[in-house]
Short mmCIF file of C-alpha atoms and ligand atoms in Angstrom, two decimals:
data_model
loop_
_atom_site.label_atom_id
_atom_site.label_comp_id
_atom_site.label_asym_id
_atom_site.label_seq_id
_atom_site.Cartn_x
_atom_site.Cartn_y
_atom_site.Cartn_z
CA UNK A 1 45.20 62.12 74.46
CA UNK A 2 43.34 59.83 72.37
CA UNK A 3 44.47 57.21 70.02
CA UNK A 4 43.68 56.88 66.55
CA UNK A 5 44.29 53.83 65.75
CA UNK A 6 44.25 54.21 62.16
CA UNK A 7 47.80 56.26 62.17
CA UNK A 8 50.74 55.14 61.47
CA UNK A 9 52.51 53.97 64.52
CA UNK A 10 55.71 56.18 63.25
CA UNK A 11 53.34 58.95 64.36
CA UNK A 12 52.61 57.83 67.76
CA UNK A 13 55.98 57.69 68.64
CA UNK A 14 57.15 61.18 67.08
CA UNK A 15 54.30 62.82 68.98
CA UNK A 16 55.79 61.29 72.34
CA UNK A 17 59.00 59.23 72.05
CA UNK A 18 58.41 57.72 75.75
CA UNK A 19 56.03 55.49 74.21
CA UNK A 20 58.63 54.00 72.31
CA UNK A 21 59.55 51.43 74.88
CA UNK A 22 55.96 49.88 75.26
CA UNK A 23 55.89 49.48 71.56
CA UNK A 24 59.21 47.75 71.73
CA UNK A 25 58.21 45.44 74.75
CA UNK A 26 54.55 44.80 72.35
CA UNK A 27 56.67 43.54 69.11
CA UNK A 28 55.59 46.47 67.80
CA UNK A 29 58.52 47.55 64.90
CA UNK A 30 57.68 51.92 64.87
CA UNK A 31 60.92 52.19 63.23
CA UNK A 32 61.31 49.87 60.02
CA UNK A 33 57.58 48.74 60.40
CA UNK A 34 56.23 52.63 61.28
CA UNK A 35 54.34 53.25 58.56
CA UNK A 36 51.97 50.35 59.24
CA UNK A 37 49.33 51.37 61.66
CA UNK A 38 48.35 50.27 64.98
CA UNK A 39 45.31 47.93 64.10
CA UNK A 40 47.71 46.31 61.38
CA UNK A 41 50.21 45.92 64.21
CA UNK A 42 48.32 44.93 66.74
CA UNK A 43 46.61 42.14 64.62
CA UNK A 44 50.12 41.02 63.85
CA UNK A 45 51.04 40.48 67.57
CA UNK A 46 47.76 38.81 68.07
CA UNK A 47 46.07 41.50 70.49
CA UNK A 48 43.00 43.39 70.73
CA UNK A 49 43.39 46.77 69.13
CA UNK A 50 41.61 47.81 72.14
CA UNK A 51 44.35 46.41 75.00
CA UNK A 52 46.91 48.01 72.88
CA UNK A 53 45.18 51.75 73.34
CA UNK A 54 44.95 50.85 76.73
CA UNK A 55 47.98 50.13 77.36
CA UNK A 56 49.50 52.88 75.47
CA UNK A 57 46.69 55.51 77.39
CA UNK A 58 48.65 53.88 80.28
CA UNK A 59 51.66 54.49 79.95
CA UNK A 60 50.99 58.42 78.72
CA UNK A 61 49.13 58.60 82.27
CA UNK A 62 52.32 57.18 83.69
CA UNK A 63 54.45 59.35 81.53
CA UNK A 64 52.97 62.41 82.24
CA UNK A 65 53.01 61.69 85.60
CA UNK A 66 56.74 61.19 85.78
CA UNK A 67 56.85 64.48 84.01
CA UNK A 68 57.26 67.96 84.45
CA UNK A 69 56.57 68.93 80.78
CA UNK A 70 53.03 68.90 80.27
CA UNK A 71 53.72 68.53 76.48
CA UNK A 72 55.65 65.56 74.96
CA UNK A 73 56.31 66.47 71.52
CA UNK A 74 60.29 67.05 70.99
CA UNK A 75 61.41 69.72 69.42
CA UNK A 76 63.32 67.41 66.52
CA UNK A 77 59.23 66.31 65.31
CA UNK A 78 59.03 69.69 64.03
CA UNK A 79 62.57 70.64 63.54
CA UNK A 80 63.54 71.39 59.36
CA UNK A 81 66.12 69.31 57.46
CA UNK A 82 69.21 70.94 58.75
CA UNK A 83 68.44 70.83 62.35
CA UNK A 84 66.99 67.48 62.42
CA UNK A 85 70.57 66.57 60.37
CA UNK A 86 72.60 68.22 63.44
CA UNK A 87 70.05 66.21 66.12
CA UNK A 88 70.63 62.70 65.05
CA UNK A 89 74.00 63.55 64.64
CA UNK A 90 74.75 64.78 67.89
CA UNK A 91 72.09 62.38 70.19
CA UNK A 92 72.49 59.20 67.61
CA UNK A 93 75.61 59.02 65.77
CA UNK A 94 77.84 60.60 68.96
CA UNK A 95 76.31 57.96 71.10
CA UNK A 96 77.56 55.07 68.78
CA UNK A 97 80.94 56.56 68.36
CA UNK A 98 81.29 56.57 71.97
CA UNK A 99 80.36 53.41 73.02
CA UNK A 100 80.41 50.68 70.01
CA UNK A 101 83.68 49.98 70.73
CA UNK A 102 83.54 49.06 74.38
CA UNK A 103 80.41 46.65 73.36
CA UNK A 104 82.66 45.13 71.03
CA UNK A 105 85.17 44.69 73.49
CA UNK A 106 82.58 42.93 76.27
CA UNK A 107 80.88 40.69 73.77
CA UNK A 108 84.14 39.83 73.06
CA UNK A 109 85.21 39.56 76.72
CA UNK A 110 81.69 37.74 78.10
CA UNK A 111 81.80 35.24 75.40
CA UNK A 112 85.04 33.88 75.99
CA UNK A 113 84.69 33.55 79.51
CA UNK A 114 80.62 32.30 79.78
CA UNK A 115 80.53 30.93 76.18
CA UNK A 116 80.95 27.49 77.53
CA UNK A 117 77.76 27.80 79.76
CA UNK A 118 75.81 29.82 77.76
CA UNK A 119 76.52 28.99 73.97
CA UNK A 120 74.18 31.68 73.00
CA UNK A 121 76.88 34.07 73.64
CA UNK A 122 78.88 32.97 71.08
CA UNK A 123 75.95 33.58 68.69
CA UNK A 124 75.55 37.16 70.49
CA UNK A 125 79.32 37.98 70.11
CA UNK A 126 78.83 37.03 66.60
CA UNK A 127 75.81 39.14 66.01
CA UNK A 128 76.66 42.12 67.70
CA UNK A 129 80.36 42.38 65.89
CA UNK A 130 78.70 42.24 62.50
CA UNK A 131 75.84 44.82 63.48
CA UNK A 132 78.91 47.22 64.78
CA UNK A 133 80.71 46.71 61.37
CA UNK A 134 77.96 47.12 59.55
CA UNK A 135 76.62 50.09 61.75
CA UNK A 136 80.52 51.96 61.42
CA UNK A 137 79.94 51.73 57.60
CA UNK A 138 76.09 52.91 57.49
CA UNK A 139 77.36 55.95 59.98
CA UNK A 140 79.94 56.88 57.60
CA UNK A 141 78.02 56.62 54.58
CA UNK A 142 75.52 58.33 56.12
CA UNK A 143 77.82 61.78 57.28
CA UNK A 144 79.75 61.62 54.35
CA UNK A 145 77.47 61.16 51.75
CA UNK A 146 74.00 61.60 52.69
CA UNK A 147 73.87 63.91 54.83
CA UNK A 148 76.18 66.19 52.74
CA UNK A 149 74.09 65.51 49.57
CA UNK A 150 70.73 66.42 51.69
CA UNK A 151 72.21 70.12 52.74
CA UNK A 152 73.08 70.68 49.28
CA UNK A 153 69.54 70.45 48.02
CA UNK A 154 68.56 72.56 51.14
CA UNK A 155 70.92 75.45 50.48
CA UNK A 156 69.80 74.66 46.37
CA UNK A 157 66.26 75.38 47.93
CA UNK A 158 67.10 78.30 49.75
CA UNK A 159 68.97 79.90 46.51
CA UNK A 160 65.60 79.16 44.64
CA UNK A 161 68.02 77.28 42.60
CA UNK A 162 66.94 73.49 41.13
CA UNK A 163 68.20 70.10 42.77
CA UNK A 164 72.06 69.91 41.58
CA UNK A 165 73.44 66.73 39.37
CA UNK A 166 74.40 64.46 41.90
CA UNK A 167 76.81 61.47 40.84
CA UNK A 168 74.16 59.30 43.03
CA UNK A 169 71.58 59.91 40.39
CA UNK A 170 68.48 61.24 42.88
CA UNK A 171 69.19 61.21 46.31
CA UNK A 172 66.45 58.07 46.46
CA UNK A 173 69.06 55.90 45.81
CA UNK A 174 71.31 56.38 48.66
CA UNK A 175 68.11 56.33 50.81
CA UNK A 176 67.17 52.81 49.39
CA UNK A 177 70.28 51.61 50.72
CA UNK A 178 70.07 53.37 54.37
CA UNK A 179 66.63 51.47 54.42
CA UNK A 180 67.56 48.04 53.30
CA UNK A 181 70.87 48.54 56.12
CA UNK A 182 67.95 50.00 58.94
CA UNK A 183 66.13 47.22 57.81
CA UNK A 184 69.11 45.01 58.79
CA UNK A 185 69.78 46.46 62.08
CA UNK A 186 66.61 45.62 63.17
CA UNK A 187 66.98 41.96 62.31
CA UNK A 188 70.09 41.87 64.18
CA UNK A 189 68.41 43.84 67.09
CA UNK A 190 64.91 41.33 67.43
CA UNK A 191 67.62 38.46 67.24
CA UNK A 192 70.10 39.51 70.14
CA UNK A 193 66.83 40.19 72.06
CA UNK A 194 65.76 36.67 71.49
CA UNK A 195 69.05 34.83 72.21
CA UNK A 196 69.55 36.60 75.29
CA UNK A 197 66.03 36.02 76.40
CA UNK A 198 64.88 39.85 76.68
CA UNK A 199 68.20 40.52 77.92
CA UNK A 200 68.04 38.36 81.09
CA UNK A 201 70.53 37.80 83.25
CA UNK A 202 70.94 34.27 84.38
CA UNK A 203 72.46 33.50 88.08
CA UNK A 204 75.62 32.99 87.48
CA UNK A 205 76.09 35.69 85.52
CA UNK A 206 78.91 38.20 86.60
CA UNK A 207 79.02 41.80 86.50
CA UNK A 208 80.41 42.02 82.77
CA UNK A 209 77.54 39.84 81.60
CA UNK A 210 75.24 42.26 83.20
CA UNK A 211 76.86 45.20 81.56
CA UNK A 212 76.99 43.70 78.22
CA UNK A 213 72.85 43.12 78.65
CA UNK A 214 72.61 46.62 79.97
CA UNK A 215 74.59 47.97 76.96
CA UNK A 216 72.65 45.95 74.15
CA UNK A 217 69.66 46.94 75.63
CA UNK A 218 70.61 50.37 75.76
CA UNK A 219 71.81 50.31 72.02
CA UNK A 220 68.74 48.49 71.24
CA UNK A 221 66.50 51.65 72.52
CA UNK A 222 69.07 54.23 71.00
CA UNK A 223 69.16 52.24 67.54
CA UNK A 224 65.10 51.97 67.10
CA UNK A 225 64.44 55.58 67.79
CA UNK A 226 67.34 56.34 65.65
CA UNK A 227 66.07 54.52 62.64
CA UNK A 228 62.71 56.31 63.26
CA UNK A 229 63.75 59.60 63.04
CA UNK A 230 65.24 58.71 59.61
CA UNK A 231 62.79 56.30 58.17
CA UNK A 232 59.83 58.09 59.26
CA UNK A 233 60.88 61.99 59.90
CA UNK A 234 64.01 62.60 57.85
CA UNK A 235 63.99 60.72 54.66
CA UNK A 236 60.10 61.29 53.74
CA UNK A 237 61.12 65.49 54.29
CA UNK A 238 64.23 65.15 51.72
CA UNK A 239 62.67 62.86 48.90
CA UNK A 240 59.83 65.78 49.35
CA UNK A 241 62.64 68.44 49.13
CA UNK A 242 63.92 66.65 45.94
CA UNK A 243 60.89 66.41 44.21
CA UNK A 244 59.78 69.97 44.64
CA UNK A 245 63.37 71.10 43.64
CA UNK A 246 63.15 68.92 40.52
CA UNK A 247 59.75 69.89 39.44
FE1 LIG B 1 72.04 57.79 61.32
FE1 LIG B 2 70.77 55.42 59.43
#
């Protein structure tokens, strides 16, 4: 498939999520930073446009390869409001629920016993307990009030009714804030990839230090794609849906 490398990078990544860990391993930000587009991006990580379509024709080869679908395209990229709603809710929010808080516990845990060698995982522990806090409010806020507020003005749209009086104002405001926390979450991600060096593993790490890597990582990946389905497929489809309804 070729690149256009005028597109938003957002784009790239909902027409084939598995490109979302090259981007990440780049500096490339698809989630908070996905509306920019690759030649912005890649002149902002200091590489040829050109290495970066490479690269990215690469890994599709390699993709596909692994693959048995021929197409890449998920079925959430062209899902509607509701069903993209019940997607991130049962791959993304699930997923957190379940495991933030064992992470808590083995930051917690690897900290106290390595923190001596390894100061940075003091700094880690510290990092990762205010992303969780932050990330059990956002998830609330987020199924109790957003996402509530969003099916409303679908089902208004479906009665061919207007958008109803929310006590929000528009539904732009609670969106503002999901950014600025997304926006966040990010920071706190880039930062526990930097203190723990990419998420290496030093030698005398033991098998809870590796975990705790393995499970930041992992919540590193979830998080970003996460954030992009929001940022970049969700929120753009309701603030449409709100202005049509209020028109
Ligand atoms: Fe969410
Ligand atoms: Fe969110």
């Amino acid at each position: 498939m070729s690149i256009d490398t005028d597109r938003p990078v957002a784009d790239l990544v909902t027409d084939d999520p598995r490109r979302a860990r090259l981007l990440n391993d780049l500096g490339i930000d698809f989630c908070c930073g996905g509306q920019r587009s690759l030649a912005a991006w890649s002149e902002e990580i200091g590489r040829p446009v050109e290495d970066v379509v490479a690269a990215l024709a690469e890994a599709d080869r390699t993709a596909l390869a692994d693959s048995a679908v021929a197409t890449a395209r998920p079925a959430w990229a062209d899902a509607n409001v509701p069903e993209l709603i019940e997607h991130i809710l049962d791959v993304h929010h699930t997923y957190l629920w379940e495991r933030m808080p064992a992470i808590r516990e083995l930051a917690d845990k690897v900290a106290s016993v390595h923190g001596d060698h390894h100061p940075e995982l003091i700094e880690i522990r510290r990092i990762t307990t205010a992303l969780l806090d932050e990330l059990d409010g956002h998830l609330r806020k987020e199924e109790q009030i957003l996402f509530p507020l969003t099916l409303q003005l679908t089902e208004a749209e479906a009665a061919g009714d207007r958008a109803p009086a929310f006590h929000c104002g528009r539904i732009a405001n609670p969106i503002r804030v999901m950014l600025l926390e997304h926006d966040h979450a990010g920071e706190a991600l880039a930062e526990l990839r930097r203190l723990s060096n990419g998420y290496t593993v030093p030698e005398d790490g033991c098998a809870s230090y590796r975990l705790l890597y393995e499970e930041l990582e992992q919540l590193e990946g979830d998080l970003h794609l996460h954030v992009h389905k929001e940022n970049n497929v969700l929120f753009p489809q309701v603030l449409e849906l709100e202005n049509r309804l209020a028109s």
